[in-house]
């Protein structure tokens, strides 16, 4: 006897197979994990901060970054020259030398740390070119607050620096050699003194 398949029966079997297949549910992908919170890092800066020459003088400093309690310490020429270079302060010597024993040299040997850092502060506060032409070398007038004792520096004249000094500081009096003297408060005997000499500013940083 020939058996012929029934299409109705096959359809029923197919339906049963489809019903028996497990249903696959599409789940929404899980969101990516949140990044860990960024810690609040605070850095306290103490001591010296040396700026690259290209950055120095491009802003007005409002915070002193050096240890003022060490102002009276004496430092060597190499360290002093490096700090000036980092801050964009130039040095110039008539004889092209640094020997403290020769008056035509420009030496920073045994200069006061405070004198050096105040010179750097001037560069940053004024935004003007600053060139040191005299330091602790011999040939300057003697005295307690003298070049030789590390309290004074000579700074070359330029239009920007001249305008800054005469604008910020007040005329005090004229020195015996004819140099006009400026300082922040004429009545303050302990104030810094800026003497306007023909080729440079003779500056006393106390």
Short mmCIF file of C-alpha atoms in Angstrom, two decimals:
data_model
loop_
_atom_site.label_atom_id
_atom_site.label_comp_id
_atom_site.label_asym_id
_atom_site.label_seq_id
_atom_site.Cartn_x
_atom_site.Cartn_y
_atom_site.Cartn_z
CA UNK A 1 0.00 0.00 0.00
CA UNK A 2 1.40 3.37 -0.96
CA UNK A 3 1.56 5.87 1.84
CA UNK A 4 1.30 9.50 0.86
CA UNK A 5 2.35 12.19 3.31
CA UNK A 6 -0.34 14.49 4.50
CA UNK A 7 0.56 18.18 4.20
CA UNK A 8 -1.79 18.91 7.04
CA UNK A 9 0.10 16.49 9.26
CA UNK A 10 3.47 17.94 8.31
CA UNK A 11 2.23 21.42 9.05
CA UNK A 12 1.16 20.29 12.48
CA UNK A 13 4.56 18.76 13.17
CA UNK A 14 6.32 22.00 12.06
CA UNK A 15 4.12 24.03 14.33
CA UNK A 16 4.94 21.76 17.25
CA UNK A 17 8.65 22.07 16.57
CA UNK A 18 8.45 25.84 16.49
CA UNK A 19 6.51 25.89 19.73
CA UNK A 20 9.06 23.65 21.43
CA UNK A 21 12.06 25.81 20.46
CA UNK A 22 13.27 27.96 23.36
CA UNK A 23 12.51 31.63 23.04
CA UNK A 24 15.57 33.90 22.81
CA UNK A 25 15.03 37.24 24.46
CA UNK A 26 17.16 40.16 23.39
CA UNK A 27 18.42 41.93 26.50
CA UNK A 28 19.53 45.53 26.59
CA UNK A 29 23.35 45.75 26.87
CA UNK A 30 24.65 46.66 30.29
CA UNK A 31 25.95 50.24 30.56
CA UNK A 32 29.75 50.57 30.77
CA UNK A 33 31.12 50.84 34.30
CA UNK A 34 31.57 54.36 35.59
CA UNK A 35 35.19 55.56 35.76
CA UNK A 36 36.65 55.79 39.25
CA UNK A 37 36.37 59.26 40.80
CA UNK A 38 39.34 61.52 40.25
CA UNK A 39 41.13 62.09 43.55
CA UNK A 40 41.42 65.68 44.77
CA UNK A 41 45.17 66.21 44.66
CA UNK A 42 46.54 69.36 46.22
CA UNK A 43 50.21 70.23 46.03
CA UNK A 44 51.83 72.62 48.47
CA UNK A 45 54.86 74.36 47.00
CA UNK A 46 57.68 75.45 49.24
CA UNK A 47 61.05 76.96 48.39
CA UNK A 48 62.17 78.17 44.99
CA UNK A 49 60.31 77.82 41.72
CA UNK A 50 62.47 78.36 38.65
CA UNK A 51 60.62 79.40 35.52
CA UNK A 52 61.89 78.83 31.99
CA UNK A 53 63.19 82.04 30.39
CA UNK A 54 60.36 82.06 27.83
CA UNK A 55 57.73 82.09 30.58
CA UNK A 56 59.41 84.42 33.02
CA UNK A 57 58.12 87.96 32.85
CA UNK A 58 54.92 87.11 30.94
CA UNK A 59 52.74 87.64 34.01
CA UNK A 60 52.70 89.61 37.24
CA UNK A 61 53.65 87.52 40.25
CA UNK A 62 51.42 87.99 43.29
CA UNK A 63 52.82 85.20 45.48
CA UNK A 64 56.39 85.02 46.67
CA UNK A 65 57.70 81.54 45.98
CA UNK A 66 60.94 81.78 47.92
CA UNK A 67 61.77 81.36 51.57
CA UNK A 68 62.01 84.89 52.97
CA UNK A 69 63.40 83.61 56.27
CA UNK A 70 66.58 82.68 54.38
CA UNK A 71 67.04 86.18 52.93
CA UNK A 72 70.34 86.81 54.72
CA UNK A 73 72.00 83.57 53.61
CA UNK A 74 74.92 83.95 51.20
CA UNK A 75 75.02 81.84 48.06
CA UNK A 76 77.72 81.10 45.50
CA UNK A 77 78.08 82.58 42.04
CA UNK A 78 77.11 79.44 40.12
CA UNK A 79 73.87 78.92 42.00
CA UNK A 80 72.98 82.61 41.79
CA UNK A 81 73.71 82.74 38.06
CA UNK A 82 71.55 79.66 37.48
CA UNK A 83 68.58 81.16 39.33
CA UNK A 84 68.85 84.37 37.31
CA UNK A 85 69.08 82.45 34.05
CA UNK A 86 65.99 80.37 34.87
CA UNK A 87 64.03 83.55 35.62
CA UNK A 88 65.09 85.30 32.41
CA UNK A 89 67.37 87.84 34.13
CA UNK A 90 70.48 88.64 32.09
CA UNK A 91 74.00 89.35 33.32
CA UNK A 92 76.52 91.66 31.70
CA UNK A 93 80.17 92.28 32.54
CA UNK A 94 82.43 94.98 31.14
CA UNK A 95 85.36 92.57 31.16
CA UNK A 96 83.35 89.46 30.32
CA UNK A 97 84.37 87.82 33.61
CA UNK A 98 83.06 86.85 37.06
CA UNK A 99 86.14 87.28 39.27
CA UNK A 100 85.06 89.05 42.46
CA UNK A 101 88.54 90.55 42.92
CA UNK A 102 88.39 92.54 39.67
CA UNK A 103 86.23 95.68 39.43
CA UNK A 104 85.48 95.22 35.71
CA UNK A 105 83.90 91.79 36.32
CA UNK A 106 80.34 91.06 37.44
CA UNK A 107 80.36 88.60 40.32
CA UNK A 108 77.50 87.16 42.37
CA UNK A 109 79.75 85.33 44.81
CA UNK A 110 78.42 85.58 48.40
CA UNK A 111 75.41 87.66 47.35
CA UNK A 112 72.47 87.63 49.77
CA UNK A 113 69.78 85.15 48.79
CA UNK A 114 67.15 87.84 49.45
CA UNK A 115 68.90 90.34 47.16
CA UNK A 116 68.99 87.83 44.34
CA UNK A 117 65.37 86.74 44.74
CA UNK A 118 64.15 90.33 44.97
CA UNK A 119 65.86 90.94 41.63
CA UNK A 120 63.94 87.99 40.20
CA UNK A 121 60.72 89.32 41.74
CA UNK A 122 61.37 92.62 39.96
CA UNK A 123 61.66 90.80 36.63
CA UNK A 124 58.36 89.00 37.15
CA UNK A 125 56.44 91.89 38.70
CA UNK A 126 57.45 94.44 36.08
CA UNK A 127 57.51 92.23 32.99
CA UNK A 128 60.52 94.30 31.88
CA UNK A 129 63.94 93.13 30.71
CA UNK A 130 66.34 93.09 33.68
CA UNK A 131 70.11 92.95 33.25
CA UNK A 132 72.50 92.75 36.21
CA UNK A 133 75.67 94.74 35.52
CA UNK A 134 77.10 94.84 39.05
CA UNK A 135 77.14 92.49 42.01
CA UNK A 136 79.59 91.73 44.79
CA UNK A 137 82.81 92.47 42.89
CA UNK A 138 85.32 94.94 44.29
CA UNK A 139 85.29 98.59 43.23
CA UNK A 140 82.02 99.71 44.84
CA UNK A 141 81.60 101.93 47.91
CA UNK A 142 82.02 100.20 51.26
CA UNK A 143 79.47 100.08 54.06
CA UNK A 144 77.06 97.78 55.82
CA UNK A 145 74.46 97.84 53.03
CA UNK A 146 76.95 97.65 50.18
CA UNK A 147 77.64 95.63 47.06
CA UNK A 148 80.48 93.81 48.79
CA UNK A 149 78.17 92.71 51.61
CA UNK A 150 75.64 91.33 49.14
CA UNK A 151 72.87 93.92 49.62
CA UNK A 152 73.10 95.79 46.30
CA UNK A 153 72.96 95.12 42.58
CA UNK A 154 73.38 97.36 39.55
CA UNK A 155 70.64 97.04 36.91
CA UNK A 156 71.00 98.41 33.38
CA UNK A 157 68.65 101.17 32.28
CA UNK A 158 65.93 100.46 29.74
CA UNK A 159 62.73 102.34 28.93
CA UNK A 160 60.41 99.72 30.42
CA UNK A 161 62.30 99.33 33.69
CA UNK A 162 62.79 103.09 34.13
CA UNK A 163 59.05 103.70 33.72
CA UNK A 164 58.19 100.89 36.14
CA UNK A 165 60.54 102.07 38.92
CA UNK A 166 59.59 105.75 38.69
CA UNK A 167 55.90 104.81 38.50
CA UNK A 168 55.83 102.39 41.44
CA UNK A 169 58.34 104.10 43.75
CA UNK A 170 58.35 107.69 44.94
CA UNK A 171 61.10 110.25 44.62
CA UNK A 172 62.82 110.66 47.97
CA UNK A 173 65.83 112.95 47.60
CA UNK A 174 69.01 113.54 45.59
CA UNK A 175 72.21 111.83 46.65
CA UNK A 176 75.51 113.74 47.02
CA UNK A 177 76.71 112.46 43.63
CA UNK A 178 73.57 113.79 41.93
CA UNK A 179 71.67 110.48 41.66
CA UNK A 180 67.92 110.76 42.28
CA UNK A 181 66.77 108.34 44.99
CA UNK A 182 63.43 106.51 44.97
CA UNK A 183 61.77 104.26 47.51
CA UNK A 184 58.30 102.96 48.33
CA UNK A 185 57.80 105.11 51.43
CA UNK A 186 60.09 108.14 51.81
CA UNK A 187 59.48 108.15 55.58
CA UNK A 188 60.47 104.47 55.97
CA UNK A 189 64.15 104.28 56.90
CA UNK A 190 64.18 100.53 56.24
CA UNK A 191 62.77 100.69 52.71
CA UNK A 192 64.62 99.58 49.58
CA UNK A 193 66.43 102.38 47.75
CA UNK A 194 66.69 102.87 43.99
CA UNK A 195 69.46 105.28 42.89
CA UNK A 196 69.20 106.57 39.31
CA UNK A 197 72.82 106.68 38.14
CA UNK A 198 73.81 107.66 34.56
CA UNK A 199 74.30 104.10 33.23
CA UNK A 200 72.31 101.95 35.66
CA UNK A 201 70.07 101.69 38.71
CA UNK A 202 72.05 101.20 41.92
CA UNK A 203 69.55 99.16 43.97
CA UNK A 204 69.64 98.40 47.68
CA UNK A 205 67.45 95.45 48.75
CA UNK A 206 67.24 95.26 52.54
#
